[in-house]
Tab-separated table of C-alpha atoms and ligand atoms in Angstrom:
chain	number	residue	atom	x	y	z
A	28	ILE	CA	66.546	104.941	59.158
A	29	LYS	CA	69.030	107.285	60.730
A	30	ILE	CA	68.310	108.224	64.313
A	31	THR	CA	69.427	111.750	65.112
A	32	LYS	CA	70.079	113.363	68.439
A	33	SER	CA	66.855	115.229	69.108
A	34	LYS	CA	67.206	118.810	70.287
A	35	GLU	CA	63.725	118.721	71.769
A	36	LEU	CA	64.683	116.075	74.283
A	37	GLU	CA	65.552	117.019	77.829
A	38	LYS	CA	69.247	117.860	78.212
A	39	ALA	CA	71.174	114.741	79.252
A	40	LYS	CA	73.386	114.800	82.355
A	41	LYS	CA	76.721	113.060	81.854
A	42	THR	CA	77.449	110.481	84.535
A	43	GLU	CA	79.367	107.328	85.397
A	44	ILE	CA	77.585	104.009	85.765
A	45	GLN	CA	78.532	103.685	89.441
A	46	ASN	CA	76.238	106.623	90.256
A	47	LEU	CA	73.282	105.044	88.473
A	48	ILE	CA	73.535	101.783	90.409
A	49	SER	CA	74.580	103.240	93.778
A	50	GLU	CA	72.439	103.434	96.904
A	51	LYS	CA	71.145	106.752	95.580
A	52	LYS	CA	69.964	105.191	92.313
A	53	LYS	CA	66.319	106.152	92.977
A	54	GLU	CA	67.282	109.818	92.503
A	55	TRP	CA	68.122	109.093	88.868
A	56	VAL	CA	64.848	107.403	87.956
A	57	GLY	CA	63.045	109.350	85.215
A	58	LYS	CA	66.091	111.555	84.526
A	59	ARG	CA	67.721	111.751	81.097
A	60	ILE	CA	71.420	110.902	81.218
A	61	LYS	CA	74.337	110.023	78.985
A	62	VAL	CA	76.973	107.367	79.693
A	63	ARG	CA	79.981	106.095	77.808
A	64	GLY	CA	81.382	102.606	77.964
A	65	TRP	CA	82.016	99.239	76.371
A	66	VAL	CA	79.423	96.652	75.391
A	67	HIS	CA	80.028	93.899	77.918
A	68	ARG	CA	77.177	91.621	76.799
A	69	LEU	CA	74.763	91.812	73.910
A	70	ARG	CA	71.414	90.086	73.484
A	71	ASP	CA	69.318	90.590	70.367
A	72	GLN	CA	65.737	89.692	71.249
A	73	GLY	CA	64.583	90.261	67.684
A	74	ALA	CA	61.368	92.206	67.046
A	75	GLY	CA	63.225	95.473	67.526
A	76	LEU	CA	64.580	94.805	70.989
A	77	LEU	CA	68.283	94.862	71.840
A	78	PHE	CA	69.588	94.383	75.378
A	79	LEU	CA	73.117	95.446	76.318
A	80	ILE	CA	75.131	95.287	79.476
A	81	LEU	CA	77.282	98.412	79.376
A	82	ARG	CA	80.558	98.606	81.305
A	83	ASP	CA	82.569	101.767	81.971
A	84	GLY	CA	85.115	100.616	84.566
A	85	THR	CA	82.961	101.950	87.415
A	86	GLY	CA	80.137	99.432	87.040
A	87	TYR	CA	77.656	97.643	84.790
A	88	ILE	CA	74.172	98.690	83.721
A	89	GLN	CA	71.513	97.099	81.548
A	90	VAL	CA	70.550	99.156	78.508
A	91	VAL	CA	67.582	98.559	76.268
A	92	LEU	CA	67.389	99.766	72.681
A	93	ALA	CA	63.887	99.454	71.292
A	94	GLY	CA	62.080	100.020	68.018
A	95	LYS	CA	63.884	102.049	65.352
A	96	LEU	CA	66.868	102.470	67.632
A	97	ALA	CA	67.470	98.715	67.557
A	98	GLU	CA	66.917	98.346	63.855
A	99	ASN	CA	68.953	101.112	62.231
A	100	TYR	CA	72.294	100.565	60.505
A	101	ASP	CA	74.386	101.671	63.494
A	102	ALA	CA	72.637	99.142	65.719
A	103	LEU	CA	73.901	96.377	63.446
A	104	MET	CA	77.421	97.621	64.145
A	105	ILE	CA	77.109	97.042	67.899
A	106	LYS	CA	79.208	94.045	68.900
A	107	THR	CA	80.699	92.946	72.204
A	108	GLU	CA	83.414	95.425	73.212
A	109	THR	CA	82.157	98.217	70.935
A	110	THR	CA	82.712	101.574	72.644
A	111	ILE	CA	79.506	103.533	72.698
A	112	LYS	CA	77.873	106.697	74.011
A	113	ILE	CA	74.261	106.208	75.054
A	114	TYR	CA	71.539	108.740	75.946
A	115	GLY	CA	68.310	107.829	77.610
A	116	LYS	CA	66.156	107.723	80.730
A	117	ILE	CA	66.702	105.656	83.838
A	118	ALA	CA	63.844	103.363	84.818
A	119	GLU	CA	63.398	100.962	87.693
A	120	ASP	CA	63.299	97.343	86.589
A	121	GLN	CA	63.580	94.516	89.070
A	122	ARG	CA	64.602	92.104	86.300
A	123	ALA	CA	67.745	94.149	85.539
A	124	PRO	CA	70.847	93.000	87.509
A	125	SER	CA	71.182	96.316	89.347
A	126	GLY	CA	67.446	96.990	89.622
A	127	VAL	CA	67.639	99.864	87.138
A	128	GLU	CA	67.750	100.000	83.380
A	129	LEU	CA	68.745	102.655	80.891
A	130	GLN	CA	66.042	103.067	78.246
A	131	ALA	CA	67.995	104.519	75.358
A	132	ASP	CA	66.677	107.193	73.016
A	133	TYR	CA	69.926	107.873	71.167
A	134	PHE	CA	73.392	106.322	70.840
A	135	LYS	CA	76.642	106.931	69.019
A	136	ILE	CA	79.419	104.442	68.350
A	137	ILE	CA	82.795	105.748	69.510
A	138	GLY	CA	84.940	102.735	68.589
A	139	THR	CA	83.930	99.661	66.632
A	140	SER	CA	84.811	96.121	67.706
A	141	SER	CA	85.512	93.167	65.450
A	142	GLY	CA	83.178	91.126	67.636
A	143	GLU	CA	85.635	88.236	67.494
A	144	TYR	CA	86.318	88.681	71.174
A	145	GLU	CA	84.360	85.595	72.157
A	146	SER	CA	85.973	83.353	69.542
A	147	ILE	CA	89.517	84.089	70.826
A	148	PHE	CA	88.948	82.464	74.207
A	149	ASN	CA	86.217	81.232	76.509
A	150	GLU	CA	85.966	79.639	79.942
A	151	LYS	CA	87.260	76.332	78.598
A	152	SER	CA	90.378	77.761	76.872
A	153	ASN	CA	93.705	76.470	78.106
A	154	VAL	CA	95.888	78.522	80.416
A	155	ASP	CA	98.341	79.705	77.739
A	156	VAL	CA	95.561	80.993	75.490
A	157	MET	CA	94.148	82.905	78.463
A	158	LEU	CA	97.577	84.324	79.384
A	159	ASP	CA	98.422	85.291	75.778
A	160	ASN	CA	95.144	87.212	75.746
A	161	LYS	CA	95.320	88.673	79.242
A	162	HIS	CA	94.915	92.168	77.739
A	163	LEU	CA	91.392	91.090	76.697
A	164	VAL	CA	90.697	88.606	79.514
A	165	LEU	CA	91.073	91.452	82.013
A	166	ARG	CA	87.890	92.989	80.624
A	167	GLY	CA	85.948	90.110	82.190
A	168	SER	CA	84.024	90.772	85.401
A	169	ARG	CA	86.000	88.321	87.590
A	170	THR	CA	89.450	89.484	86.481
A	171	SER	CA	88.531	93.133	86.794
A	172	ALA	CA	87.076	92.532	90.277
A	173	ILE	CA	90.386	90.886	91.293
A	174	LEU	CA	92.408	93.812	89.921
A	175	LYS	CA	90.202	96.293	91.735
A	176	MET	CA	90.533	94.337	94.989
A	177	ARG	CA	94.298	94.405	94.459
A	178	SER	CA	94.097	98.191	94.345
A	179	VAL	CA	91.905	98.263	97.475
A	180	ALA	CA	94.369	95.983	99.303
A	181	THR	CA	97.422	98.030	98.265
A	182	GLN	CA	95.745	101.187	99.531
A	183	SER	CA	94.801	99.408	102.776
A	184	PHE	CA	98.423	98.390	103.380
A	185	ARG	CA	99.575	101.982	102.788
A	186	GLU	CA	96.899	103.316	105.143
A	187	HIS	CA	97.971	100.801	107.781
A	188	TYR	CA	101.559	102.007	107.629
A	189	PHE	CA	100.739	105.710	107.568
A	190	HIS	CA	98.355	105.209	110.472
A	191	ARG	CA	101.158	103.534	112.461
A	192	GLY	CA	103.597	106.371	111.674
A	193	TYR	CA	105.805	104.737	109.021
A	194	PHE	CA	107.408	106.613	106.121
A	195	GLU	CA	107.452	105.159	102.614
A	196	VAL	CA	110.652	104.977	100.542
A	197	THR	CA	111.394	103.731	97.022
A	198	PRO	CA	114.698	101.823	96.941
A	199	PRO	CA	116.300	100.960	93.584
A	200	THR	CA	115.518	97.633	91.948
A	201	LEU	CA	118.780	97.555	89.930
A	202	VAL	CA	121.374	96.379	92.443
A	203	GLN	CA	124.824	94.845	92.829
A	204	THR	CA	124.230	92.770	95.965
A	205	GLN	CA	122.204	89.646	96.605
A	206	VAL	CA	119.863	89.267	99.579
A	207	GLU	CA	118.291	85.827	99.375
A	208	GLY	CA	120.974	83.611	97.809
A	209	GLY	CA	122.621	83.532	94.390
A	210	SER	CA	120.516	80.819	92.795
A	211	THR	CA	117.512	83.036	92.022
A	212	LEU	CA	119.325	86.157	90.794
A	213	PHE	CA	118.493	87.705	87.429
A	214	LYS	CA	121.805	89.028	86.167
A	215	LEU	CA	122.162	91.837	83.659
A	216	ASP	CA	124.754	93.981	81.974
A	217	TYR	CA	124.800	97.445	83.543
A	218	TYR	CA	126.999	99.653	81.356
A	219	GLY	CA	129.605	96.901	81.326
A	220	GLU	CA	129.276	96.038	85.029
A	221	ASP	CA	127.417	93.084	86.519
A	222	ALA	CA	124.136	94.013	88.164
A	223	PHE	CA	121.004	92.192	89.264
A	224	LEU	CA	117.287	92.738	89.558
A	225	THR	CA	116.677	93.012	93.284
A	226	GLN	CA	115.365	90.037	95.279
A	227	SER	CA	114.321	92.232	98.198
A	228	SER	CA	114.663	95.883	99.251
A	229	GLN	CA	115.462	94.866	102.822
A	230	LEU	CA	119.128	95.882	102.910
A	231	TYR	CA	118.280	99.386	101.680
A	232	LEU	CA	115.425	99.733	104.169
A	233	GLU	CA	117.912	98.934	106.936
A	234	THR	CA	120.023	101.915	105.850
A	235	VAL	CA	117.198	104.429	106.284
A	236	ILE	CA	115.960	103.543	109.772
A	237	PRO	CA	118.622	105.757	111.441
A	238	SER	CA	117.102	108.802	109.762
A	239	LEU	CA	113.456	107.915	109.055
A	240	GLY	CA	112.627	105.456	111.848
A	241	ASN	CA	109.989	102.885	110.896
A	242	VAL	CA	109.946	102.575	107.105
A	243	PHE	CA	108.199	100.560	104.439
A	244	CYS	CA	108.236	100.127	100.690
A	245	ILE	CA	105.975	98.565	98.070
A	246	MET	CA	108.268	97.597	95.199
A	247	PRO	CA	108.722	94.787	92.716
A	248	SER	CA	111.178	92.033	93.658
A	249	TYR	CA	112.544	89.472	91.230
A	250	ARG	CA	113.417	85.805	91.589
A	251	ALA	CA	114.684	83.599	88.781
A	252	GLU	CA	112.596	80.721	90.142
A	253	LYS	CA	113.261	77.531	88.279
A	254	GLN	CA	110.017	75.982	89.372
A	255	LYS	CA	106.460	76.242	88.211
A	256	THR	CA	104.183	76.231	91.236
A	257	ARG	CA	100.920	77.965	91.889
A	258	ARG	CA	102.593	80.478	94.179
A	259	HIS	CA	105.867	81.422	92.448
A	260	LEU	CA	106.344	84.429	90.181
A	261	SER	CA	109.544	85.778	88.640
A	262	GLU	CA	108.403	89.328	89.412
A	263	PHE	CA	106.232	89.950	92.455
A	264	THR	CA	105.075	92.910	94.511
A	265	HIS	CA	106.984	92.970	97.764
A	266	ILE	CA	105.678	94.889	100.770
A	267	GLU	CA	108.617	95.277	103.132
A	268	ALA	CA	109.111	97.083	106.422
A	269	GLU	CA	111.987	97.657	108.818
A	270	CYS	CA	111.813	98.799	112.445
A	271	PRO	CA	114.598	99.962	114.780
A	272	PHE	CA	114.852	99.084	118.492
A	273	ILE	CA	112.526	96.100	118.511
A	274	LYS	CA	112.836	92.595	119.927
A	275	PHE	CA	111.927	89.338	118.190
A	276	GLU	CA	108.604	89.096	120.045
A	277	ASP	CA	107.769	92.671	118.908
A	278	LEU	CA	108.428	91.629	115.304
A	279	LEU	CA	105.896	88.797	115.580
A	280	ASN	CA	103.292	91.185	116.984
A	281	ILE	CA	104.021	93.733	114.254
A	282	ILE	CA	103.377	91.109	111.554
A	283	GLU	CA	100.105	90.077	113.227
A	284	ASP	CA	99.025	93.690	113.473
A	285	LEU	CA	99.855	94.316	109.793
A	286	VAL	CA	97.788	91.365	108.593
A	287	CYS	CA	94.790	91.881	110.894
A	288	ASP	CA	94.564	95.667	110.588
A	289	THR	CA	94.950	95.575	106.798
A	290	ILE	CA	92.223	92.945	106.438
A	291	GLN	CA	89.943	95.075	108.640
A	292	ARG	CA	90.592	98.066	106.363
A	293	ILE	CA	89.796	95.923	103.304
A	294	LEU	CA	86.536	94.774	104.940
A	295	ASP	CA	85.656	98.405	105.652
A	296	SER	CA	86.190	99.461	102.028
A	297	PRO	CA	82.983	100.650	100.311
A	298	PHE	CA	83.997	98.499	97.323
A	299	PHE	CA	84.148	95.282	99.362
A	300	PRO	CA	80.509	94.082	99.082
A	301	THR	CA	80.245	94.352	95.281
A	302	LEU	CA	83.764	93.289	94.329
A	303	MET	CA	84.000	90.389	96.761
A	304	LYS	CA	80.531	89.002	96.034
A	305	GLU	CA	81.893	86.345	93.693
A	306	LEU	CA	85.372	86.045	95.245
A	307	ASN	CA	85.376	85.623	99.027
A	308	PRO	CA	82.458	87.440	100.675
A	309	ASP	CA	83.091	85.555	103.956
A	310	LEU	CA	86.555	87.035	104.558
A	311	LYS	CA	87.194	87.625	108.263
A	312	VAL	CA	89.994	89.108	110.340
A	313	PRO	CA	91.981	86.134	111.723
A	314	LYS	CA	91.926	85.722	115.490
A	315	ARG	CA	94.911	86.944	117.481
A	316	PRO	CA	97.381	85.879	118.717
A	317	PHE	CA	98.443	83.713	115.765
A	318	LYS	CA	99.697	80.247	116.587
A	319	ARG	CA	103.483	80.237	117.131
A	320	LEU	CA	105.284	77.088	116.014
A	321	ASP	CA	109.036	76.466	116.335
A	322	TYR	CA	110.634	75.070	113.188
A	323	LYS	CA	111.709	71.944	115.090
A	324	ASP	CA	108.122	71.352	116.230
A	325	ALA	CA	106.906	71.778	112.651
A	326	ILE	CA	109.307	69.022	111.572
A	327	LYS	CA	107.877	66.836	114.333
A	328	PHE	CA	104.299	67.761	113.345
A	329	CYS	CA	104.932	66.675	109.745
A	330	ASN	CA	106.482	63.367	110.799
A	331	ASP	CA	103.724	62.689	113.357
A	332	HIS	CA	100.983	63.418	110.808
A	333	GLY	CA	102.317	61.463	107.856
A	334	ILE	CA	103.332	64.548	105.847
A	335	LYS	CA	106.219	63.442	103.645
A	336	LYS	CA	109.246	65.467	102.598
A	337	ASP	CA	109.054	64.447	98.948
A	338	ASP	CA	107.389	62.166	96.442
A	339	GLU	CA	109.710	59.336	97.474
A	340	GLY	CA	107.967	59.376	100.861
A	341	ASN	CA	111.003	60.423	102.939
A	342	THR	CA	110.448	61.729	106.442
A	343	PHE	CA	111.792	65.103	107.614
A	344	GLU	CA	114.986	65.719	109.528
A	345	ILE	CA	116.099	68.897	111.294
A	346	GLY	CA	117.724	71.099	108.652
A	347	ASP	CA	115.327	70.097	105.870
A	348	ASP	CA	113.463	72.806	104.039
A	349	ILE	CA	109.695	72.320	104.316
A	350	THR	CA	108.903	72.908	100.647
A	351	GLU	CA	105.674	74.111	99.093
A	352	LYS	CA	103.623	70.902	99.129
A	353	PRO	CA	104.305	69.673	102.680
A	354	GLU	CA	104.141	73.251	103.969
A	355	ARG	CA	100.668	73.603	102.508
A	356	GLU	CA	99.583	70.200	103.842
A	357	MET	CA	100.677	71.189	107.334
A	358	THR	CA	99.053	74.632	107.137
A	359	ASP	CA	95.796	73.217	105.814
A	360	MET	CA	95.730	70.619	108.616
A	361	ILE	CA	96.261	73.272	111.288
A	362	ASN	CA	93.873	75.542	109.330
A	363	GLU	CA	94.797	78.903	110.845
A	364	PRO	CA	97.653	81.388	110.328
A	365	ILE	CA	100.927	80.088	111.791
A	366	LEU	CA	104.016	82.054	112.758
A	367	LEU	CA	106.711	79.483	112.046
A	368	ILE	CA	109.791	80.621	113.971
A	369	LYS	CA	113.450	79.930	114.788
A	370	PHE	CA	114.817	78.278	111.661
A	371	PRO	CA	118.339	76.798	111.781
A	372	ALA	CA	120.946	79.355	110.677
A	373	LYS	CA	122.273	76.959	108.033
A	374	MET	CA	119.092	77.147	105.980
A	375	LYS	CA	118.524	80.894	106.178
A	376	ALA	CA	119.997	84.100	104.686
A	377	PHE	CA	123.301	85.549	105.936
A	378	TYR	CA	121.865	88.625	107.690
A	379	MET	CA	119.687	86.908	110.316
A	380	SER	CA	120.616	87.248	113.996
A	381	ARG	CA	120.954	84.177	116.198
A	382	CYS	CA	118.688	83.147	119.083
A	383	LYS	CA	120.088	84.035	122.483
A	384	ASP	CA	119.348	80.586	123.932
A	385	ASP	CA	120.604	78.565	120.948
A	386	SER	CA	123.108	80.048	118.520
A	387	THR	CA	122.389	77.404	115.872
A	388	LEU	CA	118.942	78.957	115.421
A	389	THR	CA	117.922	82.330	114.012
A	390	GLU	CA	115.389	84.899	115.165
A	391	SER	CA	113.436	84.280	111.986
A	392	VAL	CA	109.776	83.931	111.082
A	393	ASP	CA	107.600	82.824	108.197
A	394	LEU	CA	103.863	83.486	108.292
A	395	LEU	CA	101.945	80.560	106.798
A	396	VAL	CA	98.270	80.762	105.883
A	397	PRO	CA	95.776	78.080	104.831
A	398	GLY	CA	95.447	77.497	101.096
A	399	VAL	CA	98.706	79.242	100.189
A	400	GLY	CA	101.466	78.561	102.736
A	401	GLU	CA	104.170	81.191	103.281
A	402	ILE	CA	103.104	84.788	102.670
A	403	VAL	CA	105.591	86.630	104.926
A	404	GLY	CA	109.288	86.083	105.657
A	405	GLY	CA	111.106	88.154	108.270
A	406	SER	CA	113.775	88.217	110.941
A	407	MET	CA	115.844	90.205	113.378
A	408	ARG	CA	119.075	91.370	111.704
A	409	ILE	CA	122.673	90.906	112.806
A	410	HIS	CA	123.614	94.304	114.211
A	411	ASP	CA	127.115	93.535	115.451
A	412	TYR	CA	129.946	94.467	113.061
A	413	LYS	CA	132.154	91.447	113.762
A	414	GLU	CA	129.250	89.023	113.650
A	415	LEU	CA	128.237	90.375	110.246
A	416	GLN	CA	131.790	89.964	108.905
A	417	ASP	CA	131.708	86.327	110.094
A	418	ALA	CA	128.338	85.834	108.398
A	419	TYR	CA	129.702	87.065	105.037
A	420	SER	CA	132.554	84.545	105.335
A	421	ALA	CA	130.314	81.687	106.457
A	422	ASN	CA	128.133	82.312	103.395
A	423	ASP	CA	131.066	82.738	100.959
A	424	LEU	CA	130.039	86.309	100.240
A	425	ASP	CA	132.584	88.937	99.180
A	426	SER	CA	131.881	91.801	101.597
A	427	THR	CA	133.217	94.502	99.217
A	428	PRO	CA	129.928	95.386	97.456
A	429	TYR	CA	128.165	95.363	100.851
A	430	TYR	CA	130.333	98.245	102.253
A	431	TRP	CA	127.288	100.501	102.680
A	432	TYR	CA	125.372	97.737	104.481
A	433	THR	CA	128.333	97.004	106.766
A	434	ASP	CA	128.685	100.726	107.548
A	435	GLN	CA	125.362	100.605	109.373
A	436	ARG	CA	127.154	98.545	112.024
A	437	LYS	CA	129.990	101.100	112.215
A	438	PHE	CA	127.951	104.262	112.645
A	439	GLY	CA	125.610	103.724	115.573
A	440	THR	CA	124.203	100.251	115.247
A	441	SER	CA	120.887	99.208	116.789
A	442	PRO	CA	118.917	96.011	117.214
A	443	HIS	CA	116.335	95.970	114.425
A	444	GLY	CA	114.145	93.686	112.393
A	445	GLY	CA	111.698	93.561	109.554
A	446	TYR	CA	109.855	91.424	107.072
A	447	GLY	CA	108.656	91.094	103.512
A	448	LEU	CA	105.076	90.211	102.570
A	449	GLY	CA	104.264	88.993	99.061
A	450	LEU	CA	101.230	91.042	97.997
A	451	ASP	CA	100.370	88.511	95.300
A	452	ARG	CA	100.300	85.609	97.764
A	453	PHE	CA	98.356	87.689	100.287
A	454	LEU	CA	95.718	88.324	97.594
A	455	GLN	CA	95.667	84.663	96.638
A	456	TRP	CA	94.772	83.938	100.245
A	457	ILE	CA	92.137	86.602	100.934
A	458	LEU	CA	90.489	86.410	97.496
A	459	LYS	CA	90.563	82.587	97.489
A	460	VAL	CA	92.236	82.471	94.088
A	461	ASP	CA	93.821	79.150	93.264
A	462	HIS	CA	96.822	80.279	91.190
A	463	ILE	CA	99.036	83.298	91.812
A	464	ARG	CA	99.056	84.246	88.107
A	465	ASP	CA	95.366	85.157	88.420
A	466	VAL	CA	95.913	87.981	90.914
A	467	VAL	CA	98.563	89.701	88.766
A	468	LEU	CA	97.915	92.105	85.901
A	469	TYR	CA	100.529	90.600	83.558
A	470	PRO	CA	102.232	87.703	85.350
A	471	ARG	CA	105.930	87.036	84.892
A	472	MET	CA	106.780	83.374	85.455
A	473	MET	CA	109.233	80.838	84.121
A	474	GLY	CA	108.508	80.690	80.383
A	475	ARG	CA	106.350	83.821	80.242
A	476	CYS	CA	107.309	87.463	79.745
A	477	LYS	CA	104.396	88.680	77.554
A	478	PRO	CA	102.130	90.526	77.065
B	509	4AD	O1	110.992	84.992	102.505
B	509	4AD	P1	111.545	85.964	101.507
B	509	4AD	O2	112.514	85.459	100.513
B	509	4AD	O3	112.179	87.136	102.388
B	509	4AD	C1	112.873	88.184	101.918
B	509	4AD	O4	113.045	88.478	100.747
B	509	4AD	C2	113.291	89.130	103.005
B	509	4AD	N1	114.522	89.812	102.578
B	509	4AD	C3	112.184	90.107	103.270
B	509	4AD	C4	112.478	91.072	104.377
B	509	4AD	O5	112.753	90.644	105.480
B	509	4AD	N2	112.383	92.354	104.109
B	509	4AD	O6	110.348	86.656	100.741
B	509	4AD	C5	109.348	87.341	101.455
B	509	4AD	C6	107.990	87.068	100.844
B	509	4AD	C7	107.587	85.598	100.859
B	509	4AD	O7	107.029	85.240	102.106
B	509	4AD	C8	106.566	85.559	99.747
B	509	4AD	O8	105.322	86.033	100.195
B	509	4AD	C9	107.136	86.548	98.757
B	509	4AD	O9	108.006	87.400	99.458
B	509	4AD	N3	107.863	85.840	97.692
B	509	4AD	C10	107.328	85.520	96.498
B	509	4AD	N4	106.110	85.731	95.981
B	509	4AD	C11	105.857	85.278	94.733
B	509	4AD	N5	106.774	84.652	93.967
B	509	4AD	C12	108.024	84.418	94.437
B	509	4AD	N6	108.913	83.825	93.665
B	509	4AD	C13	108.339	84.861	95.761
B	509	4AD	N7	109.454	84.809	96.532
B	509	4AD	C14	109.136	85.403	97.700
């Protein structure tokens, strides 16, 4: 039996699924519509009854094909992930996930599917199988909800900055200077010259504050991390900002404001209730002010609470890096965002300015959050010409390629500071996702550069 598109039927209004399941869904009941999408789930009830969940990127709706429509040749061709155009009437049905159902009277297959989708991977597949098939995995409801929340969060960050009067710039990511130490640089051949993938856009942001004032960028940064942890990527999305004429205390308040205001904007998003339902519906704006903890007090906290430096059970000494595991143990024990401040100069990047009351320490800050650890790193910057020259020497850096950075201290210097927030780690925190790879479209990590 071949079902044909009947001319006698009421003309169908083309629409997206989100409209059919929105608050105004009652207005569609009884109307004839057409939708296009992919077959997300398929259930053959037998006896001429076929149930589909149709997905079009805007939402999901239950579709029922009954009688001849479920038994013709084309119906046999419907598999999961088949692309299909469906005509029919909207009916209320409390058993359907969205409370409405599309009762089809005609359909047309747009693109066939092999139907092997479910045999390639399932919930029990190992991580590499899932990552190799990320281009298909991302069609799942959880992964697509995460990617949509990533979009909502990125927009919320931008809105925060524009609302506070910042301008956005797009610095280059192919560079010839390092920012955060040579050990994590990706080196490449640039027309016969050495170049790197940038670790941070900070130095370029510093050059634009004299003409644009407060600035921010949302760009990829790269780190050749030689470790596999659940919060390290080789390519991550870096949200960085730089502000002229601020003091260290202002910087801490600016970071608090960024985090709290952006989370409020995310909570206010119309997409929040549906997308977060299975992720973290209880997300709240953290209370201000955030706890401030000096680095030296964090060392003491770890030693007092039995948090060990390493697997050998060593205790911490001043100057030790609090690495991922102990940092997370400490943050989870304190269980609220922590502004960890005033790290010793020896363990931090060359550009950080020193504390006025103790020149061995820097005006530096990491924001740590429960479940993830560090999500923001920032500092005040050395703004004195001579001091910067000394910092290059102390860090064995050839100042030649930094001439444009040094010039900022020659042509009207100013006290200034800024920070970088890892969007991926921020999402890991607010979406309660265990591993960073799961908040990224196509993660780049040690041992993985595909798809
Ligand atoms: O603390 P970091 O290294 O600071 C900087 O790069 C500064 N130059 C930023 C600035 O002041 N403009 O990195 C900042 C943040 C970290 O807190 C973390 O969230 C993220 O960038 N990050 C990474 N995220 C995922 N994978 C990695 N390998 C990351 N390295 C840093």
